CSV table of C-alpha atoms and ligand atoms in Angstrom, one decimal:
chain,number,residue,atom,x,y,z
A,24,UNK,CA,101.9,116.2,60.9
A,25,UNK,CA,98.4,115.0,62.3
A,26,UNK,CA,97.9,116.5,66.1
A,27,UNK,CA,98.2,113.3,68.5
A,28,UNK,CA,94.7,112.9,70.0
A,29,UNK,CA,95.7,113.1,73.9
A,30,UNK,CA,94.9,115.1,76.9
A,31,UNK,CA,98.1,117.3,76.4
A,32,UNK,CA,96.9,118.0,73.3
A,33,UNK,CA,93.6,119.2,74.5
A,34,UNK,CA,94.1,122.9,74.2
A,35,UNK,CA,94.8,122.2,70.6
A,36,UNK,CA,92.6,119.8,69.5
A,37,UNK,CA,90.1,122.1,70.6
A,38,UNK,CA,91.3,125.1,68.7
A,39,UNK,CA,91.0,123.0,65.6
A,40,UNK,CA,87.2,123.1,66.1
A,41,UNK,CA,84.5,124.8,64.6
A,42,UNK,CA,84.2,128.2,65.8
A,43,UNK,CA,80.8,127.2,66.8
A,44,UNK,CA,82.2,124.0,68.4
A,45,UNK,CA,84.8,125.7,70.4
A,46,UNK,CA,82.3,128.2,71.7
A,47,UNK,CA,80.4,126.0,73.1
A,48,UNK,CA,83.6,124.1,74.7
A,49,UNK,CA,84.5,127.4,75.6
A,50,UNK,CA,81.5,128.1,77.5
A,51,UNK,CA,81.6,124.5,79.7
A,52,UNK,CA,85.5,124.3,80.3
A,53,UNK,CA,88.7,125.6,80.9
A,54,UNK,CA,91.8,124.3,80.3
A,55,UNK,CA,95.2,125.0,81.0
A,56,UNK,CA,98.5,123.3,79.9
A,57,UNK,CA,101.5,123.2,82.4
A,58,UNK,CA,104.7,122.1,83.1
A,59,UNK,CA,106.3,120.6,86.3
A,60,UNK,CA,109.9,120.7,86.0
A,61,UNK,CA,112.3,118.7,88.2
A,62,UNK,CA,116.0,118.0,88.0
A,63,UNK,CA,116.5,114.1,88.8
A,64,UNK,CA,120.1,113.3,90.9
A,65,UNK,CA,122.7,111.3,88.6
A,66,UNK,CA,121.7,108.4,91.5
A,67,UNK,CA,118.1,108.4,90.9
A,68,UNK,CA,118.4,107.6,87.1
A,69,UNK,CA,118.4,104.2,86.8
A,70,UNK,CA,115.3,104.0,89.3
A,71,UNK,CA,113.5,107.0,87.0
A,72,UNK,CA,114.2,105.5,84.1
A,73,UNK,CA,112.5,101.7,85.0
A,74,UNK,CA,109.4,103.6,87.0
A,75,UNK,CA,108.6,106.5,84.8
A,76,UNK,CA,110.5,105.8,81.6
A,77,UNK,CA,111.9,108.6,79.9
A,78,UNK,CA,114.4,111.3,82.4
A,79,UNK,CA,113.5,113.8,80.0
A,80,UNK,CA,109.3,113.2,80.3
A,81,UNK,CA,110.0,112.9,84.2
A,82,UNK,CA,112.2,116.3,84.3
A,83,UNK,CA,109.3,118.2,82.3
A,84,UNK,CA,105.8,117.0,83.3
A,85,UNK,CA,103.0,118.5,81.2
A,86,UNK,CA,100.2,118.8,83.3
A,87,UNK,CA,96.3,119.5,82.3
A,88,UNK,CA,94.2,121.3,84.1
A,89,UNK,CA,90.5,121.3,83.0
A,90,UNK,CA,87.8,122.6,85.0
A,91,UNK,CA,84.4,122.4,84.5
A,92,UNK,CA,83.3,125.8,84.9
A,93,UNK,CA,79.4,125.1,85.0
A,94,UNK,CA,79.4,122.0,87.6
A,95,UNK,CA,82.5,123.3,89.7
A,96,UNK,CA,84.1,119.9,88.5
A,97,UNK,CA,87.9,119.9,87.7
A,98,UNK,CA,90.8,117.3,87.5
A,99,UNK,CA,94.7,117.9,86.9
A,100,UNK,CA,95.7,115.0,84.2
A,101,UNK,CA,99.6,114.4,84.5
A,102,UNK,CA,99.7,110.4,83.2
A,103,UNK,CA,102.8,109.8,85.3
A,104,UNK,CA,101.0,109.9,88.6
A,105,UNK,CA,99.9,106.1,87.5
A,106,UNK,CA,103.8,105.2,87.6
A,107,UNK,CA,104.9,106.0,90.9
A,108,UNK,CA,105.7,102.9,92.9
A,109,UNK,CA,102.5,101.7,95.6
A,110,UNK,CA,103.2,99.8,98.6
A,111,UNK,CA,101.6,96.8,97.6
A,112,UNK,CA,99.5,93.8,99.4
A,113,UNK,CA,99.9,90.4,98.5
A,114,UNK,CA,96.8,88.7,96.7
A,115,UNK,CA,95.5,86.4,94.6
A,116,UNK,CA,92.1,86.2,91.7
A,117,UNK,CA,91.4,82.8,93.2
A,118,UNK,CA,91.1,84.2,96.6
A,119,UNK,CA,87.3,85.9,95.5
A,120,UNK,CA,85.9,82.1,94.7
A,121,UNK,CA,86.5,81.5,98.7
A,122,UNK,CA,83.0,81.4,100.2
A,123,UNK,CA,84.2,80.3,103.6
A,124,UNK,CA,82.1,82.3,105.9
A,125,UNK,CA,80.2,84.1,103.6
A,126,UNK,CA,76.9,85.9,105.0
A,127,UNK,CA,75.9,86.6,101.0
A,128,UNK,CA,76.0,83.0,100.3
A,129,UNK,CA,73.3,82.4,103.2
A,130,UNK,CA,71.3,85.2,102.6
A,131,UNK,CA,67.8,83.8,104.1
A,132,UNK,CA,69.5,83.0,107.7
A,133,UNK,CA,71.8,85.8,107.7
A,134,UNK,CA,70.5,89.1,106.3
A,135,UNK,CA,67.6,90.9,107.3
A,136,UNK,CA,64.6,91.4,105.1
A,137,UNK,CA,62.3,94.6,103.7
A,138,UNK,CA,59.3,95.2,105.9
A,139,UNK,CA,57.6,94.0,102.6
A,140,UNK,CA,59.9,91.2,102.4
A,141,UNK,CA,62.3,89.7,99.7
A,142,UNK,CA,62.1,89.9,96.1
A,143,UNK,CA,63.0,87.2,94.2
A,144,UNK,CA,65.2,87.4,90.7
A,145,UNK,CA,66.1,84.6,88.6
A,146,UNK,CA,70.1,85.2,89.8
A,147,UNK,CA,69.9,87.4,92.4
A,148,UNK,CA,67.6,88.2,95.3
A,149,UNK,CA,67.2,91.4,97.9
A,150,UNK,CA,67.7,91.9,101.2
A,151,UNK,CA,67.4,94.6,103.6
A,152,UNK,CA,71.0,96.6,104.6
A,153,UNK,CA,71.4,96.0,108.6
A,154,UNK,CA,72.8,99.6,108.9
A,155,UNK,CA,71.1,101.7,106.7
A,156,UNK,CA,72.2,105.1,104.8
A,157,UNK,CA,68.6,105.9,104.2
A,158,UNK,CA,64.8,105.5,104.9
A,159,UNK,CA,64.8,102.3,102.6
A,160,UNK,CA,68.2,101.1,101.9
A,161,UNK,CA,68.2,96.9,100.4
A,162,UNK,CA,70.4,94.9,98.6
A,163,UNK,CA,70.6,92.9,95.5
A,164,UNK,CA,72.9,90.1,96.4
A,165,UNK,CA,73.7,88.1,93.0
A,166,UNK,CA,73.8,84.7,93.6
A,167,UNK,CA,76.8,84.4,92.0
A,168,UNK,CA,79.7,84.8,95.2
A,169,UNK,CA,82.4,86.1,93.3
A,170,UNK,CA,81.8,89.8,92.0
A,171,UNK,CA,84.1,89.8,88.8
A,172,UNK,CA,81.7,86.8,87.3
A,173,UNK,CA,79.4,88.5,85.1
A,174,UNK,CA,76.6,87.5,82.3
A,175,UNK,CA,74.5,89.4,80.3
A,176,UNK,CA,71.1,87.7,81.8
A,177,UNK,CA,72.8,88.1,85.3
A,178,UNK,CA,73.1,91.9,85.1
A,179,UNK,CA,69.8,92.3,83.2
A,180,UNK,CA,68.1,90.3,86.1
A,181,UNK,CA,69.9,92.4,88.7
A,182,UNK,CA,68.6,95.5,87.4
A,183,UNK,CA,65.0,94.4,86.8
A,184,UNK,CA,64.7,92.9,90.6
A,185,UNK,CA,66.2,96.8,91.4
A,186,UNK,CA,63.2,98.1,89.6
A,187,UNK,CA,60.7,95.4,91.3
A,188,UNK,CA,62.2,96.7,94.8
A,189,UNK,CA,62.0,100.3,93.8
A,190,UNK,CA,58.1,99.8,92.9
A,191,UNK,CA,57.6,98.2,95.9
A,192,UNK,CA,59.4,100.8,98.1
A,193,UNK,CA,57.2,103.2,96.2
A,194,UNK,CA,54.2,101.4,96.7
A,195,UNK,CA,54.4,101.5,100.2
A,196,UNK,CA,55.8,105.3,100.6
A,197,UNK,CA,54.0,107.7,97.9
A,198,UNK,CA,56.6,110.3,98.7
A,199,UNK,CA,59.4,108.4,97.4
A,200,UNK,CA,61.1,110.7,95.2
A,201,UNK,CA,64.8,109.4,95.5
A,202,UNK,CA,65.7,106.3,93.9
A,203,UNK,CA,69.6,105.3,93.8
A,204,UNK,CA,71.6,102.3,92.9
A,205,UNK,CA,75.0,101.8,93.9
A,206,UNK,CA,77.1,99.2,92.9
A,207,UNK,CA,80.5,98.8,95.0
A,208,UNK,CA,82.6,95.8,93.5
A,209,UNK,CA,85.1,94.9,95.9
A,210,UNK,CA,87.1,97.0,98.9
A,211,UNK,CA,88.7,99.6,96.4
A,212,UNK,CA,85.6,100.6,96.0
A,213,UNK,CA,84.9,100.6,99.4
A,214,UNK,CA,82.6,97.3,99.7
A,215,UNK,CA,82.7,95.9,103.0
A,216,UNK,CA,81.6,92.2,101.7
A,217,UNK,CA,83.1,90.6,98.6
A,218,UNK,CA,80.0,88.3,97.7
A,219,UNK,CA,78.2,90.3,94.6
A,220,UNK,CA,76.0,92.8,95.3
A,221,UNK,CA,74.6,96.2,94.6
A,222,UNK,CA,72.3,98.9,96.9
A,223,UNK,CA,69.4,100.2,96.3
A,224,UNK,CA,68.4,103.5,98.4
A,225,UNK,CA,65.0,105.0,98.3
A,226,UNK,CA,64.2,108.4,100.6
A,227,UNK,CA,61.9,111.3,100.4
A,228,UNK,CA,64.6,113.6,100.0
A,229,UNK,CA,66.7,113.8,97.0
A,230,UNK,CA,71.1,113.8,97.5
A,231,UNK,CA,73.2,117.3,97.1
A,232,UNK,CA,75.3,116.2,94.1
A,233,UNK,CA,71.6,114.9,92.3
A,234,UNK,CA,70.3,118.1,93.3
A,235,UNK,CA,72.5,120.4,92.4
A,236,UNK,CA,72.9,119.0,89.0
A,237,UNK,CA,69.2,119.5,88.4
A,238,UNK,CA,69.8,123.0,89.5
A,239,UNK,CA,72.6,123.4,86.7
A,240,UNK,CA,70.4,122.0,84.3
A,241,UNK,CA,67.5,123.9,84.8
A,242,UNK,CA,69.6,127.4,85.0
A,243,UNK,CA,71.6,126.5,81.5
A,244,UNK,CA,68.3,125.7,80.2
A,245,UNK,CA,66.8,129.1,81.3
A,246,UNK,CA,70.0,130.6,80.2
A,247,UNK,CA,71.1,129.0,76.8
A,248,UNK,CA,67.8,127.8,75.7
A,249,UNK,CA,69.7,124.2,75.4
A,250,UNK,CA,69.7,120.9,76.7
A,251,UNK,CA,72.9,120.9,79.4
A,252,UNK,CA,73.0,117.1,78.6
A,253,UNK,CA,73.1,117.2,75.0
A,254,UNK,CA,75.5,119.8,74.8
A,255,UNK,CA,78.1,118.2,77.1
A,256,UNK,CA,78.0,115.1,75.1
A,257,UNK,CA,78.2,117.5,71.4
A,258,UNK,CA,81.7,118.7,73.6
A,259,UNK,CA,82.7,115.1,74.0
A,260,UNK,CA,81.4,113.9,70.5
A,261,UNK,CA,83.1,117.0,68.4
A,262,UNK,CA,86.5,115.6,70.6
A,263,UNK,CA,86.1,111.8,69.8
A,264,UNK,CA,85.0,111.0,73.2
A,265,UNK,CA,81.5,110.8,73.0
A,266,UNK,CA,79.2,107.8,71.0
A,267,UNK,CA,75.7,107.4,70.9
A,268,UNK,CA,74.6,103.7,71.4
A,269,UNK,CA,70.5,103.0,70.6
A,270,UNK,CA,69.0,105.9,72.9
A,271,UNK,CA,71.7,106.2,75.3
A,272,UNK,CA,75.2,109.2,75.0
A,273,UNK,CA,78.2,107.6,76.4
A,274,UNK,CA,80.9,110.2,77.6
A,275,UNK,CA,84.4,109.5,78.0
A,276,UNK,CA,84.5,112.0,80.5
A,277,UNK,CA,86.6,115.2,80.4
A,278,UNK,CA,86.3,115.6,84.2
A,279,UNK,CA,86.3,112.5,85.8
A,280,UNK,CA,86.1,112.1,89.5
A,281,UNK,CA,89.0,109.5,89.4
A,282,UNK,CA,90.7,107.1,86.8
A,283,UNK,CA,88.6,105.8,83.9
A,284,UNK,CA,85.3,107.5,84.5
A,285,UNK,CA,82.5,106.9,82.0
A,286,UNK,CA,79.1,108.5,82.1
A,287,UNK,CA,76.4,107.4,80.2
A,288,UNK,CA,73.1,109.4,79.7
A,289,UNK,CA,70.2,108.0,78.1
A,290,UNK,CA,66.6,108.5,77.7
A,291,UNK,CA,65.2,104.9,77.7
A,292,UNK,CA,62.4,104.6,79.7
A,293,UNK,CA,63.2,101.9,82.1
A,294,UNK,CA,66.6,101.2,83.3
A,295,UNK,CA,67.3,97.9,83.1
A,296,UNK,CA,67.0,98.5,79.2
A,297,UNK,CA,70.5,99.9,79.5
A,298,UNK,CA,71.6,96.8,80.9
A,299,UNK,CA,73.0,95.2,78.0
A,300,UNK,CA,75.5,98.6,77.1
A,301,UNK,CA,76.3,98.7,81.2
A,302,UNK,CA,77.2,94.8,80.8
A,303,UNK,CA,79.3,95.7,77.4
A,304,UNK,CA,81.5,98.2,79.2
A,305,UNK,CA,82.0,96.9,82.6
A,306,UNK,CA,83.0,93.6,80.2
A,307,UNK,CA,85.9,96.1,78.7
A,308,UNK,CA,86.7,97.3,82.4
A,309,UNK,CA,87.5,93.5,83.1
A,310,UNK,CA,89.4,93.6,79.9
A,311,UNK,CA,92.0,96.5,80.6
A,312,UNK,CA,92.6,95.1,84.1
A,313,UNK,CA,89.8,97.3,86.3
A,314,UNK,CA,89.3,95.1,89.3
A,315,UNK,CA,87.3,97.3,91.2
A,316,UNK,CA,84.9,99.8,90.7
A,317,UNK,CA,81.9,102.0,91.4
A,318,UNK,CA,79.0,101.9,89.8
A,319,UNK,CA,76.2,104.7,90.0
A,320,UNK,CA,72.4,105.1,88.6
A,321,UNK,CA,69.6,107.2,89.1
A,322,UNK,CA,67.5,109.4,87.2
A,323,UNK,CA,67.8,113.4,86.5
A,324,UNK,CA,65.4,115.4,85.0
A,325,UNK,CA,65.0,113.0,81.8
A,326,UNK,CA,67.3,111.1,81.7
A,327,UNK,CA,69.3,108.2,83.5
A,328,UNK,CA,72.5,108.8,84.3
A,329,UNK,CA,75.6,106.1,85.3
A,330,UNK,CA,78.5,107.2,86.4
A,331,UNK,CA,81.1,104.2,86.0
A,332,UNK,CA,85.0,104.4,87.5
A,333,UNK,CA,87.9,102.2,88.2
A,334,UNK,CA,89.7,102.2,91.7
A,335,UNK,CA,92.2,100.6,91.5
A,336,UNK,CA,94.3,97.7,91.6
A,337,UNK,CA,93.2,94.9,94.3
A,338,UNK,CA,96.9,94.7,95.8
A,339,UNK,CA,96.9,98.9,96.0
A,340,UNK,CA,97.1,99.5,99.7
A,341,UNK,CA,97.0,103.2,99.4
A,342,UNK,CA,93.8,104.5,99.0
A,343,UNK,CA,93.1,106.6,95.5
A,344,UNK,CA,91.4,109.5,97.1
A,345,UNK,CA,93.4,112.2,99.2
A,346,UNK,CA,92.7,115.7,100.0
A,347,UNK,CA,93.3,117.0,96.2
A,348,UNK,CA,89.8,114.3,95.4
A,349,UNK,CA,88.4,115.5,98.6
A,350,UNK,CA,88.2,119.2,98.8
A,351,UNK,CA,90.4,120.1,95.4
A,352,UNK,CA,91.0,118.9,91.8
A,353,UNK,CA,90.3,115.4,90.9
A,354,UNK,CA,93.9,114.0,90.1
A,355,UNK,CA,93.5,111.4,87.5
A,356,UNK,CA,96.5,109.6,85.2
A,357,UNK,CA,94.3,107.6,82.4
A,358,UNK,CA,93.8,109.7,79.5
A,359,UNK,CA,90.1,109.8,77.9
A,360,UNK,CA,91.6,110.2,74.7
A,361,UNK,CA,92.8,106.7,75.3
A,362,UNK,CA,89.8,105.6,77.1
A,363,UNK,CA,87.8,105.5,74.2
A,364,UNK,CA,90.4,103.7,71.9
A,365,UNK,CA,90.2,101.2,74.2
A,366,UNK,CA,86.5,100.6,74.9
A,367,UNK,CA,85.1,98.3,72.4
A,368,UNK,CA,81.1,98.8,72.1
B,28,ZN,ZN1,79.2,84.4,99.1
């Protein structure tokens, strides 16, 4: 019988791979495969069986522990956690088309501008952030209201007026070396206005997590005499969760930081050349229900990197992150495996 391609199967599917192959997965990851038993109370069965389905899948929870060994990242897969019940707020898709009040949708009156002004897209146009994170800190507000409307020329014009205000930023400040997008779509993600927009952050020093990634890539260079990048995405690709698209490695990624994390790497020279493959996949986000999620970009060593996860249901009134995202192992119910079955590119 042909070995099911999911997470629980990891451990597996891995030993079926070359021994070169499993080396090298060997030498990024651990995994470990366990099971959570419970015993469920005759009363609880009819409640078990409508949340989680099966008694018997509930009483023995396999649970997947893979950890990064390289990057320090690690997550504990156990696809129940999605089940359990969520206390709920009441809300309706409409609701993001109300513009009542809307600071975005009166961006010249009511948002500051760049000490070297505003730069003008064809859909969008920039505006400084009133409390900044960062020496420069602006704002791409679409000029489309509602955040889920998307189009191809709308993202592609987004990301070229990011580039304009990252030039500019540059222009005036030679010791720029920091250049970070951020895209919040709606509060999951923590977005504080639902009008469309992304940041843009420019500083003279670079973040930790940028930094330190640089570090690991540099050290596995010294040490393996290999790319870092190109090797986690040979991991993913032997698995079935990697795919090269033009000049760009998307990874389904074995570690994500929460639910449905994609990364893609890619060596085009300019970013908004991406735009098309960003627009593709946030367009199969939309499809498997993601209603909110984080979006980030920014360059290391060669290559661009975006980093791309859901958050969560818009009615979700618990938060996704606790202390195990915090200062433990990423929990995380979606399974890569079936990730990538259902992204279309
Ligand atoms: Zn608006």
């Amino acid at each position: 019988m042909e070995l099911k391609r999911e997470i629980t199967n990891l451990p597996e599917l891995v030993n079926k791979l070359k021994k070169k192959d499993k080396e090298l997965f060997n030498r990024f990851y651990s995994v470990k495969l366990s099971v959570g038993r419970l015993k469920v109370t005759p009363e609880m069965e009819t409640f078990v069986k409508s949340k989680f389905k099966s008694i018997k899948k509930t009483e023995n929870q396999k649970i997947v522990c893979i950890n990064n060994k390289l990057t320090w990242e690690g997550n504990l897969f156990n696809e129940l956690r999605s089940m359990r019940p969520k206390p709920k707020v009441k809300f309706k898709l409409s609701e993001l088309d109300n513009k009542e009040n809307c600071l975005f949708c009166n961006i010249e009156k009511q948002t500051p501008l760049d000490i070297f002004g505003r730069i003008k897209g064809k859909h969008c146009i920039t505006a400084s952030n009133i409390a900044k994170c960062d020496k420069f800190h602006g704002l791409i507000i679409f000029n489309e209201h509602n955040p889920l409307k998307l189009k191809k020329a709308w993202l592609k014009d987004y990301f070229e007026t990011a580039e304009k205000w990252f030039d500019r930023t540059d222009n005036s400040n030679k010791k720029m070396i920091n250049n970070f997008l951020i895209w919040n779509c709606l509060w999951r993600s923590s977005a504080s206005i639902i009008h469309g927009h992304m940041q843009i952050t420019a500083s003279e020093t670079k973040y930790q997590k940028i930094i330190r990634l640089e570090e690991i890539y540099d050290k596995y260079k010294k040490k393996y005499k290999s790319d870092y990048f190109l090797d986690l995405f040979k991991i993913h690709k032997n698995l079935g969760l990697g795919e090269k698209i033009g000049k760009s490695m998307v990874l389904y990624y074995l570690t994500p930081i929460k639910e449905k994390e994609i990364v893609v790497l890619s060596k085009e020279k300019r970013f908004p050349e991406i735009s098309d493959l960003i627009y593709n996949l946030i367009k199969n986000y939309f499809r498997i229900g993601v209603q909110s999620f984080n979006v980030s970009l920014t360059k290391i060593k060669e290559y661009w990197m975006l980093r791309l996860v859901d958050r969560g249901s818009l009615e979700n009134r618990n938060s996704d992150i606790g202390v195990m995202e915090l200062y433990a192992n990423s929990v995380v119910a979606y399974d890569p495996f079936r990730l990538v079955k259902e992204i279309k590119l």
